[in-house]
C-alpha atoms as a PDB file:
ATOM      1  CA  MET A   1       0.000   0.000   0.000  1.00  0.00           C
ATOM      2  CA  GLU A   2       1.364   3.399  -0.999  1.00  0.00           C
ATOM      3  CA  ILE A   3       2.375   5.606   1.930  1.00  0.00           C
ATOM      4  CA  LEU A   4       4.420   8.433   0.325  1.00  0.00           C
ATOM      5  CA  ARG A   5       4.353  10.012  -3.124  1.00  0.00           C
ATOM      6  CA  LEU A   6       6.036  13.025  -4.694  1.00  0.00           C
ATOM      7  CA  GLU A   7       4.514  14.619  -7.793  1.00  0.00           C
ATOM      8  CA  ASP A   8       6.653  16.993  -9.874  1.00  0.00           C
ATOM      9  CA  VAL A   9       8.359  18.362  -6.760  1.00  0.00           C
ATOM     10  CA  THR A  10      10.795  21.217  -7.250  1.00  0.00           C
ATOM     11  CA  LYS A  11      12.627  23.041  -4.473  1.00  0.00           C
ATOM     12  CA  SER A  12      14.444  26.284  -5.238  1.00  0.00           C
ATOM     13  CA  TYR A  13      16.590  28.591  -3.135  1.00  0.00           C
ATOM     14  CA  PHE A  14      17.890  32.055  -3.871  1.00  0.00           C
ATOM     15  CA  LEU A  15      21.524  32.903  -3.216  1.00  0.00           C
ATOM     16  CA  ASP A  16      22.777  36.397  -4.015  1.00  0.00           C
ATOM     17  CA  GLY A  17      19.754  36.899  -6.232  1.00  0.00           C
ATOM     18  CA  GLU A  18      20.409  33.699  -8.210  1.00  0.00           C
ATOM     19  CA  GLU A  19      17.893  30.856  -8.191  1.00  0.00           C
ATOM     20  CA  ILE A  20      19.345  27.463  -7.275  1.00  0.00           C
ATOM     21  CA  GLN A  21      17.247  24.359  -7.830  1.00  0.00           C
ATOM     22  CA  ALA A  22      18.040  21.775  -5.149  1.00  0.00           C
ATOM     23  CA  LEU A  23      15.380  19.425  -6.566  1.00  0.00           C
ATOM     24  CA  ARG A  24      13.876  19.392 -10.061  1.00  0.00           C
ATOM     25  CA  ARG A  25      10.536  17.775 -10.917  1.00  0.00           C
ATOM     26  CA  VAL A  26      10.997  14.782  -8.632  1.00  0.00           C
ATOM     27  CA  ASN A  27       8.494  11.938  -8.959  1.00  0.00           C
ATOM     28  CA  PHE A  28       8.418   8.673  -7.010  1.00  0.00           C
ATOM     29  CA  SER A  29       6.272   6.697  -4.572  1.00  0.00           C
ATOM     30  CA  LEU A  30       7.008   4.350  -1.677  1.00  0.00           C
ATOM     31  CA  ASP A  31       4.918   1.607  -0.115  1.00  0.00           C
ATOM     32  CA  ALA A  32       4.363   1.083   3.600  1.00  0.00           C
ATOM     33  CA  GLY A  33       7.056  -1.096   5.140  1.00  0.00           C
ATOM     34  CA  ASP A  34       9.639  -0.318   2.449  1.00  0.00           C
ATOM     35  CA  ILE A  35      13.236   0.423   3.404  1.00  0.00           C
ATOM     36  CA  THR A  36      14.754   3.079   1.143  1.00  0.00           C
ATOM     37  CA  VAL A  37      18.268   4.509   1.005  1.00  0.00           C
ATOM     38  CA  ILE A  38      18.884   7.952  -0.521  1.00  0.00           C
ATOM     39  CA  LEU A  39      22.367   8.276  -2.024  1.00  0.00           C
ATOM     40  CA  GLY A  40      24.202  11.195  -3.579  1.00  0.00           C
ATOM     41  CA  PRO A  41      27.214  13.481  -3.130  1.00  0.00           C
ATOM     42  CA  SER A  42      27.204  16.428  -0.742  1.00  0.00           C
ATOM     43  CA  GLY A  43      24.977  19.210  -2.024  1.00  0.00           C
ATOM     44  CA  SER A  44      22.895  16.911  -4.220  1.00  0.00           C
ATOM     45  CA  GLY A  45      19.671  17.637  -2.319  1.00  0.00           C
ATOM     46  CA  LYS A  46      19.433  14.529  -0.108  1.00  0.00           C
ATOM     47  CA  SER A  47      18.629  16.372   3.115  1.00  0.00           C
ATOM     48  CA  THR A  48      16.289  18.744   1.260  1.00  0.00           C
ATOM     49  CA  LEU A  49      14.374  15.746  -0.054  1.00  0.00           C
ATOM     50  CA  LEU A  50      14.108  14.216   3.419  1.00  0.00           C
ATOM     51  CA  THR A  51      12.896  17.542   4.827  1.00  0.00           C
ATOM     52  CA  LEU A  52      10.088  17.718   2.260  1.00  0.00           C
ATOM     53  CA  LEU A  53       9.090  14.107   2.855  1.00  0.00           C
ATOM     54  CA  GLY A  54       8.788  14.758   6.587  1.00  0.00           C
ATOM     55  CA  GLY A  55       6.651  17.869   6.408  1.00  0.00           C
ATOM     56  CA  LEU A  56       9.490  20.114   7.590  1.00  0.00           C
ATOM     57  CA  GLY A  57       9.738  22.321   4.515  1.00  0.00           C
ATOM     58  CA  LYS A  58       7.554  23.383   1.613  1.00  0.00           C
ATOM     59  CA  PRO A  59       8.278  22.591  -2.038  1.00  0.00           C
ATOM     60  CA  SER A  60       8.462  25.477  -4.482  1.00  0.00           C
ATOM     61  CA  GLU A  61       6.279  23.446  -6.843  1.00  0.00           C
ATOM     62  CA  GLY A  62       4.555  20.080  -6.790  1.00  0.00           C
ATOM     63  CA  LYS A  63       2.814  17.899  -4.219  1.00  0.00           C
ATOM     64  CA  VAL A  64       3.944  15.653  -1.374  1.00  0.00           C
ATOM     65  CA  TRP A  65       1.340  13.029  -0.500  1.00  0.00           C
ATOM     66  CA  CYS A  66       1.332  10.966   2.684  1.00  0.00           C
ATOM     67  CA  ARG A  67      -1.364   8.333   3.142  1.00  0.00           C
ATOM     68  CA  GLY A  68      -3.548  10.158   0.647  1.00  0.00           C
ATOM     69  CA  LYS A  69      -3.166  13.613   2.192  1.00  0.00           C
ATOM     70  CA  SER A  70      -1.400  16.474   0.432  1.00  0.00           C
ATOM     71  CA  LEU A  71       0.904  17.525   3.282  1.00  0.00           C
ATOM     72  CA  TYR A  72       1.458  21.113   2.264  1.00  0.00           C
ATOM     73  CA  ASP A  73      -2.212  21.817   1.686  1.00  0.00           C
ATOM     74  CA  LEU A  74      -2.783  21.276   5.409  1.00  0.00           C
ATOM     75  CA  GLY A  75      -2.871  24.198   7.820  1.00  0.00           C
ATOM     76  CA  ASN A  76       0.157  24.691  10.089  1.00  0.00           C
ATOM     77  CA  GLU A  77      -1.502  23.176  13.155  1.00  0.00           C
ATOM     78  CA  GLU A  78      -2.898  20.188  11.291  1.00  0.00           C
ATOM     79  CA  LEU A  79       0.465  19.605   9.577  1.00  0.00           C
ATOM     80  CA  ALA A  80       2.251  19.677  12.955  1.00  0.00           C
ATOM     81  CA  LEU A  81      -0.177  17.139  14.414  1.00  0.00           C
ATOM     82  CA  TRP A  82       0.139  14.928  11.330  1.00  0.00           C
ATOM     83  CA  ARG A  83       3.934  15.161  11.411  1.00  0.00           C
ATOM     84  CA  ASN A  84       4.125  14.246  15.099  1.00  0.00           C
ATOM     85  CA  LYS A  85       1.795  11.297  14.591  1.00  0.00           C
ATOM     86  CA  ILE A  86       3.257   9.804  11.422  1.00  0.00           C
ATOM     87  CA  PHE A  87       6.999  10.568  11.459  1.00  0.00           C
ATOM     88  CA  GLY A  88       9.974   9.772  13.649  1.00  0.00           C
ATOM     89  CA  PHE A  89      13.253  11.602  12.967  1.00  0.00           C
ATOM     90  CA  VAL A  90      16.871  10.525  13.516  1.00  0.00           C
ATOM     91  CA  PHE A  91      19.555  13.111  12.751  1.00  0.00           C
ATOM     92  CA  GLN A  92      23.334  13.008  12.401  1.00  0.00           C
ATOM     93  CA  PHE A  93      23.630  14.677  15.805  1.00  0.00           C
ATOM     94  CA  HIS A  94      21.639  13.032  18.571  1.00  0.00           C
ATOM     95  CA  TYR A  95      20.214  16.269  20.086  1.00  0.00           C
ATOM     96  CA  LEU A  96      19.578  14.624  23.452  1.00  0.00           C
ATOM     97  CA  MET A  97      18.668  16.777  26.445  1.00  0.00           C
ATOM     98  CA  PRO A  98      21.876  16.781  28.544  1.00  0.00           C
ATOM     99  CA  GLU A  99      20.086  17.102  31.888  1.00  0.00           C
ATOM    100  CA  LEU A 100      17.834  14.076  31.256  1.00  0.00           C
ATOM    101  CA  THR A 101      18.712  10.400  31.549  1.00  0.00           C
ATOM    102  CA  ALA A 102      18.548   8.040  28.591  1.00  0.00           C
ATOM    103  CA  MET A 103      15.163   6.799  29.776  1.00  0.00           C
ATOM    104  CA  GLU A 104      13.838  10.336  30.255  1.00  0.00           C
ATOM    105  CA  ASN A 105      15.068  11.446  26.819  1.00  0.00           C
ATOM    106  CA  ILE A 106      13.299   8.532  25.168  1.00  0.00           C
ATOM    107  CA  MET A 107      10.074   9.090  27.109  1.00  0.00           C
ATOM    108  CA  LEU A 108       9.966  12.828  26.416  1.00  0.00           C
ATOM    109  CA  ALA A 109       8.014  12.660  23.129  1.00  0.00           C
ATOM    110  CA  CYS A 110       5.542  10.243  24.662  1.00  0.00           C
ATOM    111  CA  ARG A 111       4.982  12.506  27.659  1.00  0.00           C
ATOM    112  CA  ILE A 112       4.507  15.539  25.388  1.00  0.00           C
ATOM    113  CA  ALA A 113       1.811  13.528  23.626  1.00  0.00           C
ATOM    114  CA  ARG A 114       0.147  13.182  27.075  1.00  0.00           C
ATOM    115  CA  LYS A 115       0.199   9.417  27.062  1.00  0.00           C
ATOM    116  CA  PRO A 116      -0.011   7.599  30.429  1.00  0.00           C
ATOM    117  CA  PHE A 117       3.308   7.427  32.275  1.00  0.00           C
ATOM    118  CA  GLU A 118       3.189   3.651  32.679  1.00  0.00           C
ATOM    119  CA  GLU A 119       2.607   3.192  28.943  1.00  0.00           C
ATOM    120  CA  CYS A 120       5.537   5.484  28.086  1.00  0.00           C
ATOM    121  CA  GLN A 121       7.823   3.766  30.563  1.00  0.00           C
ATOM    122  CA  ALA A 122       6.986   0.283  29.296  1.00  0.00           C
ATOM    123  CA  ARG A 123       7.624   1.308  25.677  1.00  0.00           C
ATOM    124  CA  ALA A 124      10.933   3.013  26.577  1.00  0.00           C
ATOM    125  CA  GLN A 125      12.116  -0.035  28.534  1.00  0.00           C
ATOM    126  CA  LYS A 126      11.270  -2.296  25.602  1.00  0.00           C
ATOM    127  CA  LEU A 127      13.239  -0.114  23.181  1.00  0.00           C
ATOM    128  CA  LEU A 128      16.236   0.171  25.504  1.00  0.00           C
ATOM    129  CA  SER A 129      16.285  -3.594  25.821  1.00  0.00           C
ATOM    130  CA  HIS A 130      16.117  -3.962  22.055  1.00  0.00           C
ATOM    131  CA  VAL A 131      19.222  -1.784  21.552  1.00  0.00           C
ATOM    132  CA  GLY A 132      21.117  -3.346  24.461  1.00  0.00           C
ATOM    133  CA  LEU A 133      21.042  -0.323  26.770  1.00  0.00           C
ATOM    134  CA  THR A 134      18.876  -1.506  29.659  1.00  0.00           C
ATOM    135  CA  ASN A 135      21.762  -1.029  32.094  1.00  0.00           C
ATOM    136  CA  ARG A 136      22.345   2.528  30.821  1.00  0.00           C
ATOM    137  CA  ALA A 137      18.769   3.774  31.289  1.00  0.00           C
ATOM    138  CA  GLY A 138      19.692   6.007  34.229  1.00  0.00           C
ATOM    139  CA  HIS A 139      22.769   7.564  32.610  1.00  0.00           C
ATOM    140  CA  LYS A 140      22.800  11.058  31.135  1.00  0.00           C
ATOM    141  CA  PRO A 141      24.151  11.714  27.602  1.00  0.00           C
ATOM    142  CA  GLY A 142      27.528  12.907  28.912  1.00  0.00           C
ATOM    143  CA  GLU A 143      28.000   9.498  30.493  1.00  0.00           C
ATOM    144  CA  LEU A 144      27.311   7.609  27.262  1.00  0.00           C
ATOM    145  CA  SER A 145      29.522   6.883  24.264  1.00  0.00           C
ATOM    146  CA  GLY A 146      28.693   8.367  20.846  1.00  0.00           C
ATOM    147  CA  GLY A 147      27.205   5.079  19.686  1.00  0.00           C
ATOM    148  CA  GLU A 148      25.120   4.755  22.842  1.00  0.00           C
ATOM    149  CA  GLN A 149      23.835   8.307  22.463  1.00  0.00           C
ATOM    150  CA  GLN A 150      22.734   7.603  18.893  1.00  0.00           C
ATOM    151  CA  ARG A 151      21.011   4.390  19.995  1.00  0.00           C
ATOM    152  CA  VAL A 152      19.063   6.464  22.500  1.00  0.00           C
ATOM    153  CA  ALA A 153      18.159   8.882  19.679  1.00  0.00           C
ATOM    154  CA  VAL A 154      16.894   5.952  17.592  1.00  0.00           C
ATOM    155  CA  CYS A 155      14.746   4.796  20.519  1.00  0.00           C
ATOM    156  CA  ARG A 156      13.367   8.310  20.916  1.00  0.00           C
ATOM    157  CA  ALA A 157      12.392   8.417  17.235  1.00  0.00           C
ATOM    158  CA  LEU A 158      10.546   5.104  17.622  1.00  0.00           C
ATOM    159  CA  MET A 159       8.913   5.984  20.936  1.00  0.00           C
ATOM    160  CA  ASN A 160       5.493   7.019  19.629  1.00  0.00           C
ATOM    161  CA  GLU A 161       5.396   4.127  17.150  1.00  0.00           C
ATOM    162  CA  PRO A 162       5.504   6.340  14.020  1.00  0.00           C
ATOM    163  CA  GLU A 163       4.674   4.789  10.686  1.00  0.00           C
ATOM    164  CA  ILE A 164       7.687   6.371   8.944  1.00  0.00           C
ATOM    165  CA  ILE A 165      11.251   6.788  10.222  1.00  0.00           C
ATOM    166  CA  LEU A 166      13.361   9.441   8.462  1.00  0.00           C
ATOM    167  CA  ALA A 167      17.084   9.198   9.213  1.00  0.00           C
ATOM    168  CA  ASP A 168      19.481  11.880   7.955  1.00  0.00           C
ATOM    169  CA  GLU A 169      23.080  10.611   8.043  1.00  0.00           C
ATOM    170  CA  PRO A 170      22.342   8.906  11.393  1.00  0.00           C
ATOM    171  CA  THR A 171      25.861   7.467  11.677  1.00  0.00           C
ATOM    172  CA  GLY A 172      27.877  10.222   9.997  1.00  0.00           C
ATOM    173  CA  ASN A 173      29.864  10.963  13.168  1.00  0.00           C
ATOM    174  CA  LEU A 174      30.548   7.354  14.173  1.00  0.00           C
ATOM    175  CA  ASP A 175      33.277   4.843  13.350  1.00  0.00           C
ATOM    176  CA  LEU A 176      32.391   2.108  10.864  1.00  0.00           C
ATOM    177  CA  LYS A 177      31.842  -0.677  13.400  1.00  0.00           C
ATOM    178  CA  THR A 178      29.580   1.460  15.587  1.00  0.00           C
ATOM    179  CA  ALA A 179      27.756   2.788  12.517  1.00  0.00           C
ATOM    180  CA  GLU A 180      26.985  -0.720  11.302  1.00  0.00           C
ATOM    181  CA  GLY A 181      25.570  -1.524  14.732  1.00  0.00           C
ATOM    182  CA  ILE A 182      23.207   1.465  14.490  1.00  0.00           C
ATOM    183  CA  HIS A 183      22.159   0.397  10.986  1.00  0.00           C
ATOM    184  CA  ASP A 184      21.442  -3.113  12.306  1.00  0.00           C
ATOM    185  CA  VAL A 185      19.242  -1.662  15.059  1.00  0.00           C
ATOM    186  CA  LEU A 186      17.269   0.523  12.633  1.00  0.00           C
ATOM    187  CA  TRP A 187      16.745  -2.299  10.153  1.00  0.00           C
ATOM    188  CA  GLU A 188      15.793  -4.867  12.782  1.00  0.00           C
ATOM    189  CA  ILE A 189      13.276  -2.699  14.635  1.00  0.00           C
ATOM    190  CA  CYS A 190      11.665  -1.291  11.487  1.00  0.00           C
ATOM    191  CA  GLN A 191      11.303  -4.727   9.931  1.00  0.00           C
ATOM    192  CA  LYS A 192      10.000  -6.262  13.152  1.00  0.00           C
ATOM    193  CA  GLU A 193       7.454  -3.489  13.740  1.00  0.00           C
ATOM    194  CA  GLY A 194       6.564  -2.926  10.076  1.00  0.00           C
ATOM    195  CA  ARG A 195       7.855   0.665   9.934  1.00  0.00           C
ATOM    196  CA  THR A 196       8.730   2.467   6.719  1.00  0.00           C
ATOM    197  CA  LEU A 197      12.395   3.533   6.852  1.00  0.00           C
ATOM    198  CA  ILE A 198      14.102   6.185   4.700  1.00  0.00           C
ATOM    199  CA  VAL A 199      17.829   6.765   5.270  1.00  0.00           C
ATOM    200  CA  VAL A 200      20.023   9.484   3.790  1.00  0.00           C
ATOM    201  CA  THR A 201      23.644   8.353   3.707  1.00  0.00           C
ATOM    202  CA  HIS A 202      26.997   8.620   1.947  1.00  0.00           C
ATOM    203  CA  TYR A 203      27.690   4.968   2.818  1.00  0.00           C
ATOM    204  CA  GLU A 204      26.945   3.111  -0.403  1.00  0.00           C
ATOM    205  CA  PRO A 205      27.241  -0.483   0.955  1.00  0.00           C
ATOM    206  CA  LEU A 206      24.171   0.286   3.074  1.00  0.00           C
ATOM    207  CA  ALA A 207      22.092   0.489  -0.099  1.00  0.00           C
ATOM    208  CA  LYS A 208      22.503  -3.248  -0.649  1.00  0.00           C
ATOM    209  CA  ARG A 209      20.258  -3.849   2.363  1.00  0.00           C
ATOM    210  CA  ALA A 210      17.429  -1.622   1.128  1.00  0.00           C
ATOM    211  CA  ASP A 211      14.320  -2.389  -0.894  1.00  0.00           C
ATOM    212  CA  HIS A 212      14.858   0.765  -2.940  1.00  0.00           C
ATOM    213  CA  ILE A 213      17.669   3.179  -3.738  1.00  0.00           C
ATOM    214  CA  LEU A 214      16.998   6.824  -4.589  1.00  0.00           C
ATOM    215  CA  SER A 215      20.068   8.205  -6.328  1.00  0.00           C
ATOM    216  CA  LEU A 216      20.278  11.993  -6.581  1.00  0.00           C
ATOM    217  CA  SER A 217      22.153  13.800  -9.304  1.00  0.00           C
ATOM    218  CA  GLY A 218      21.657  17.354 -10.501  1.00  0.00           C
ATOM    219  CA  GLY A 219      18.541  17.746  -8.353  1.00  0.00           C
ATOM    220  CA  GLN A 220      16.834  14.781  -9.985  1.00  0.00           C
ATOM    221  CA  VAL A 221      16.050  11.352  -8.579  1.00  0.00           C
ATOM    222  CA  ILE A 222      16.486   7.933 -10.120  1.00  0.00           C
ATOM    223  CA  LYS A 223      14.589   5.220  -8.248  1.00  0.00           C
ATOM    224  CA  LYS A 224      16.137   1.775  -8.344  1.00  0.00           C
ATOM    225  CA  LYS A 225      14.920  -1.491  -6.841  1.00  0.00           C
ATOM    226  CA  ASN A 226      17.454  -3.930  -5.446  1.00  0.00           C
END
């Protein structure tokens, strides 16, 4: 079942009065449960594409559809509610709250959503167990390694059971061994829970594990199926 679709999406910026097209008439669709890797050199528009997919920016032209809704035809409040319900985000930097423990950081989104404390705690404990950090639940970010911090960030993104996980260079600051561990966690949880996963990366071997590859060049996208 289709979950995301882009129709003739163009995104332009202006720099010193000159128009720069980061994306040009992009068209593709993805089905629920698909794992997709977005590849391309720096400056090719990968992060811009992920931003548009996640309702975090507006295309200059075209439509972004999510579960049959045109995202950017929604009002700001409705878009924010839709974004918080449907998407989970993992960034290159973990952006954890330094004064909160790993458990508290993971539970934060759930508590903001006003879900019962016991429900949030049970979900956070399950995720921590899944990524092998049960014994680190009470530690603050400064007491965790880089890989552990990013595992906590992955758990936070999955906390509210979003349908779509968007990951922008989630292991860009980690060594290869640690990065592969994070990739394993993302793949395993998303496949087990039936989440749709979209990962922006420079790491081409990762594409071999995906259902689809989106290769960006000159602001245009070529969709390939493994």
